[in-house]
Amino acid sequence: MTAQSDHPLPNTARKPVTDTYHGVAVAEDYRWLENWDDPAVRAWSDSENAHTRAFLDALPARAAILSRARELFGGAFVSYFNLTRSGNVLFALKFQPPKPQPLLVTLHSPDEPASEHIVLDPSVFDTTGGTTIDFYKPSPDGRYVAISMSRGGSEDGTLRIFVVGTGRQLRDTIPHIQFPTALGSMAWSGDSGFYYTRYPHAGERAESDLHFYEQLYFHKLGAPDSADAYALGKDFPRIAEIFVSSTSDGRYFLAVVNNGDGGEVEHFVRGPLASGQWTQVTQFSDRATGAGLGEDGFLYLVSLRNAPRGRVLRVPFDHPQLAAAEVVAEQDSAAIQDLVVTSTQLYVRGVAGGPSALRRIDLRSRRQAQVPLLPVSSIDEVVRDSADGILYNAQSFTEPPAWYRYDPRSNTARKTALFLASSVHFGDAEVVRTFAMSRDGTKVPVNIIRRRGTKLDGRNPTLLSGYGGYGISLTPWFSPSHRLWLDQGGVYVLANLRGGGEYGEEWHRAGNLTRK
């Protein structure tokens, strides 16, 4: 209180403005603060910053908190993400401070980080440190890898092809494959060529449309990109986002087309017997979302029709008729997020009120099992490992991110050597998962992180956070900031509000518009 009284709040002028909406007059006093070009607004901002700085600098505990924060956040910890297995080679992006950008590496296995081979270090490719990897895709046998790179945070990606063993760059270079409006992707056709996303080139559309109307083209290795063949997309919506993938042998292809970010999706497939034609499987109105290519000749789809948390269907590549789709797995308590298909197993990643769930379905017997996970945890990635096994990246409020290897034969998972070796520990903390009752009787999930033995007398400083919108799920995550707050005697609470995707589409729509 003393610090605050020594630094009185700056004056904020009221400049009333009234608008009428649907016959209702709405007055506001501070619209003038929205004009950052106004010198008066900049002066007001400077005075507010000065007031805040003076108040914080005068806090008696500031020096100790700052020292502890530097201790918690100051470590240079290695982490791995975006793992992909191609043949017998495991690829990964590696974050390695003080390197300014992640590296692309290969490993013999997730248990042998010492076997690392650097395929591409962006800070060597571009010594300014301004080039980053947007995405990469190895060829089916792991001999080549296609890498989209962009400069200066632009995300305007150029695709280049490298020989994995030597790092030698091939002459094939394709510009404008990736951009923030719809991102980008590619899929190999064996080792001789690939499909890739491309934005219009100058002269093909109006200048205002050059970052929209994403399309799919085919490139043959060694040929100039001017000879690339158009495949798909000219009649798609302006805001279409295309993601293309292929089976591990590069024979069958899937194009997932999102109509912007509104949740409407179409699916197209192409196989070796399709006479070069892409076949449309679903339309935006079909309410099919996620998809996965099987090694068994089937396309697997997540359908929200009459199943707001999603159920899994499949159609054969040769006759991909949605009306004749077979139900592989009915809806359960977890809202489906994505699929991974192996030789004989289907893995379904979902969210169950905030924490993740991972279901395994045997495609021969249809028997199901829950993959063992950390308590109250989240899974960021699931990737195919061996013929039927998977690797998944998991973390919780008290456990840092780590890659786990799952064996379906024993239904067991173990932590690999690819983990974030954080110095932050939560051995004295507990995570309590409970529910708050809304006025309409709805139970809203609440996650409470606190030190064990915390006296529940209503006097603990508590940070309550929540978000409910756009179907975005707030999942458990590991953060040193939680440790810092607990050290001060605080309690951290995360609420999974309606409007998010924690229980699927119904939970999302329950927080829309007037139901906010």
mmCIF file of N, CA and C in Angstrom, residues 280-281 297-299 314-325:
data_model
loop_
_atom_site.group_PDB
_atom_site.id
_atom_site.type_symbol
_atom_site.label_atom_id
_atom_site.label_comp_id
_atom_site.label_asym_id
_atom_site.label_seq_id
_atom_site.Cartn_x
_atom_site.Cartn_y
_atom_site.Cartn_z
ATOM 1 N N GLN A 280 -13.098 -37.194 -54.856
ATOM 2 C CA GLN A 280 -13.629 -36.535 -53.666
ATOM 3 C C GLN A 280 -14.422 -37.541 -52.835
ATOM 4 N N VAL A 281 -14.087 -37.611 -51.547
ATOM 5 C CA VAL A 281 -14.734 -38.559 -50.641
ATOM 6 C C VAL A 281 -15.800 -37.873 -49.796
ATOM 7 N N GLY A 297 -5.446 -50.472 -47.197
ATOM 8 C CA GLY A 297 -6.309 -50.123 -48.319
ATOM 9 C C GLY A 297 -7.531 -49.324 -47.939
ATOM 10 N N PHE A 298 -7.550 -48.779 -46.701
ATOM 11 C CA PHE A 298 -8.698 -48.004 -46.247
ATOM 12 C C PHE A 298 -8.292 -46.583 -45.863
ATOM 13 N N LEU A 299 -9.242 -45.677 -46.060
ATOM 14 C CA LEU A 299 -9.137 -44.315 -45.542
ATOM 15 C C LEU A 299 -9.982 -44.239 -44.279
ATOM 16 N N ARG A 314 -14.499 -45.868 -41.904
ATOM 17 C CA ARG A 314 -13.492 -46.141 -42.923
ATOM 18 C C ARG A 314 -14.164 -46.485 -44.247
ATOM 19 N N VAL A 315 -13.473 -46.111 -45.325
ATOM 20 C CA VAL A 315 -13.926 -46.428 -46.676
ATOM 21 C C VAL A 315 -12.730 -46.972 -47.450
ATOM 22 N N PRO A 316 -12.934 -47.900 -48.383
ATOM 23 C CA PRO A 316 -11.813 -48.427 -49.162
ATOM 24 C C PRO A 316 -11.322 -47.399 -50.180
ATOM 25 N N PHE A 317 -10.017 -47.402 -50.418
ATOM 26 C CA PHE A 317 -9.453 -46.494 -51.415
ATOM 27 C C PHE A 317 -10.099 -46.700 -52.788
ATOM 28 N N ASP A 318 -10.340 -47.961 -53.146
ATOM 29 C CA ASP A 318 -10.824 -48.264 -54.490
ATOM 30 C C ASP A 318 -12.255 -47.790 -54.721
ATOM 31 N N HIS A 319 -13.068 -47.743 -53.659
ATOM 32 C CA HIS A 319 -14.460 -47.288 -53.773
ATOM 33 C C HIS A 319 -14.775 -46.401 -52.564
ATOM 34 N N PRO A 320 -14.235 -45.197 -52.532
ATOM 35 C CA PRO A 320 -14.366 -44.341 -51.343
ATOM 36 C C PRO A 320 -15.711 -43.613 -51.280
ATOM 37 N N GLN A 321 -16.767 -44.376 -51.020
ATOM 38 C CA GLN A 321 -18.103 -43.803 -50.940
ATOM 39 C C GLN A 321 -18.489 -43.617 -49.472
ATOM 40 N N LEU A 322 -18.679 -42.376 -49.058
ATOM 41 C CA LEU A 322 -18.989 -42.105 -47.653
ATOM 42 C C LEU A 322 -20.296 -42.768 -47.234
ATOM 43 N N ALA A 323 -21.257 -42.840 -48.131
ATOM 44 C CA ALA A 323 -22.558 -43.429 -47.792
ATOM 45 C C ALA A 323 -22.435 -44.896 -47.402
ATOM 46 N N ALA A 324 -21.384 -45.555 -47.876
ATOM 47 C CA ALA A 324 -21.186 -46.977 -47.566
ATOM 48 C C ALA A 324 -20.097 -47.184 -46.525
ATOM 49 N N ALA A 325 -19.752 -46.145 -45.782
ATOM 50 C CA ALA A 325 -18.658 -46.230 -44.815
ATOM 51 C C ALA A 325 -18.977 -47.221 -43.701
#
